[in-house]
Amino acid sequence: MTNNNDFMNDEPMTPAELVVIAGWLGLDQRALAEIVGVSERSVRRWTQGTHPIPEGVREQVENLEAFTAGAVEELVNAL
């Protein structure tokens, strides 16, 4: 499994980072909003750059990314 500390950092997450990671995970704004526990409107504001992305969202999204990458790696290895 991917080591989560390899890519986590203390910098605020940028809208571009959020969009890229959500896209890689196959999440639309509605699904991402559900996962992080906010309204779809909040996610839209973050991705448009009109509101800053809260600190805890980076951690939630990167944890999900690490979990997904690990699951994909395990599946590929099993095949």
JSON list of C-alpha atoms in Angstrom, two decimals, residues 15-51:
[
{"chain": "A", "resi": 15, "resn": "PRO", "atom": "CA", "xyz": [-8.26, 23.92, -6.60]},
{"chain": "A", "resi": 16, "resn": "ALA", "atom": "CA", "xyz": [-6.26, 22.21, -9.34]},
{"chain": "A", "resi": 17, "resn": "GLU", "atom": "CA", "xyz": [-5.03, 19.52, -6.95]},
{"chain": "A", "resi": 18, "resn": "LEU", "atom": "CA", "xyz": [-8.55, 18.86, -5.75]},
{"chain": "A", "resi": 19, "resn": "VAL", "atom": "CA", "xyz": [-9.89, 18.61, -9.29]},
{"chain": "A", "resi": 20, "resn": "VAL", "atom": "CA", "xyz": [-7.10, 16.27, -10.42]},
{"chain": "A", "resi": 21, "resn": "ILE", "atom": "CA", "xyz": [-7.39, 13.94, -7.44]},
{"chain": "A", "resi": 22, "resn": "ALA", "atom": "CA", "xyz": [-11.19, 13.86, -7.61]},
{"chain": "A", "resi": 23, "resn": "GLY", "atom": "CA", "xyz": [-10.95, 13.09, -11.33]},
{"chain": "A", "resi": 24, "resn": "TRP", "atom": "CA", "xyz": [-8.44, 10.29, -10.74]},
{"chain": "A", "resi": 25, "resn": "LEU", "atom": "CA", "xyz": [-10.80, 8.84, -8.15]},
{"chain": "A", "resi": 26, "resn": "GLY", "atom": "CA", "xyz": [-13.74, 9.16, -10.55]},
{"chain": "A", "resi": 27, "resn": "LEU", "atom": "CA", "xyz": [-15.63, 11.49, -8.21]},
{"chain": "A", "resi": 28, "resn": "ASP", "atom": "CA", "xyz": [-17.93, 14.23, -9.38]},
{"chain": "A", "resi": 29, "resn": "GLN", "atom": "CA", "xyz": [-18.61, 17.23, -7.16]},
{"chain": "A", "resi": 30, "resn": "ARG", "atom": "CA", "xyz": [-21.66, 15.61, -5.59]},
{"chain": "A", "resi": 31, "resn": "ALA", "atom": "CA", "xyz": [-19.79, 12.44, -4.62]},
{"chain": "A", "resi": 32, "resn": "LEU", "atom": "CA", "xyz": [-16.83, 14.40, -3.30]},
{"chain": "A", "resi": 33, "resn": "ALA", "atom": "CA", "xyz": [-19.15, 16.59, -1.24]},
{"chain": "A", "resi": 34, "resn": "GLU", "atom": "CA", "xyz": [-20.75, 13.49, 0.28]},
{"chain": "A", "resi": 35, "resn": "ILE", "atom": "CA", "xyz": [-17.41, 11.96, 1.15]},
{"chain": "A", "resi": 36, "resn": "VAL", "atom": "CA", "xyz": [-16.02, 15.06, 2.87]},
{"chain": "A", "resi": 37, "resn": "GLY", "atom": "CA", "xyz": [-19.35, 15.95, 4.47]},
{"chain": "A", "resi": 38, "resn": "VAL", "atom": "CA", "xyz": [-20.11, 19.28, 2.85]},
{"chain": "A", "resi": 39, "resn": "SER", "atom": "CA", "xyz": [-22.55, 20.68, 0.31]},
{"chain": "A", "resi": 40, "resn": "GLU", "atom": "CA", "xyz": [-21.95, 20.37, -3.39]},
{"chain": "A", "resi": 41, "resn": "ARG", "atom": "CA", "xyz": [-21.91, 24.16, -3.46]},
{"chain": "A", "resi": 42, "resn": "SER", "atom": "CA", "xyz": [-18.87, 24.19, -1.13]},
{"chain": "A", "resi": 43, "resn": "VAL", "atom": "CA", "xyz": [-16.98, 21.84, -3.42]},
{"chain": "A", "resi": 44, "resn": "ARG", "atom": "CA", "xyz": [-17.88, 23.99, -6.41]},
{"chain": "A", "resi": 45, "resn": "ARG", "atom": "CA", "xyz": [-16.57, 27.09, -4.64]},
{"chain": "A", "resi": 46, "resn": "TRP", "atom": "CA", "xyz": [-13.34, 25.29, -3.76]},
{"chain": "A", "resi": 47, "resn": "THR", "atom": "CA", "xyz": [-12.74, 24.05, -7.29]},
{"chain": "A", "resi": 48, "resn": "GLN", "atom": "CA", "xyz": [-13.47, 27.48, -8.71]},
{"chain": "A", "resi": 49, "resn": "GLY", "atom": "CA", "xyz": [-11.04, 29.03, -6.26]},
{"chain": "A", "resi": 50, "resn": "THR", "atom": "CA", "xyz": [-13.59, 31.42, -4.78]},
{"chain": "A", "resi": 51, "resn": "HIS", "atom": "CA", "xyz": [-13.25, 29.89, -1.29]}
]
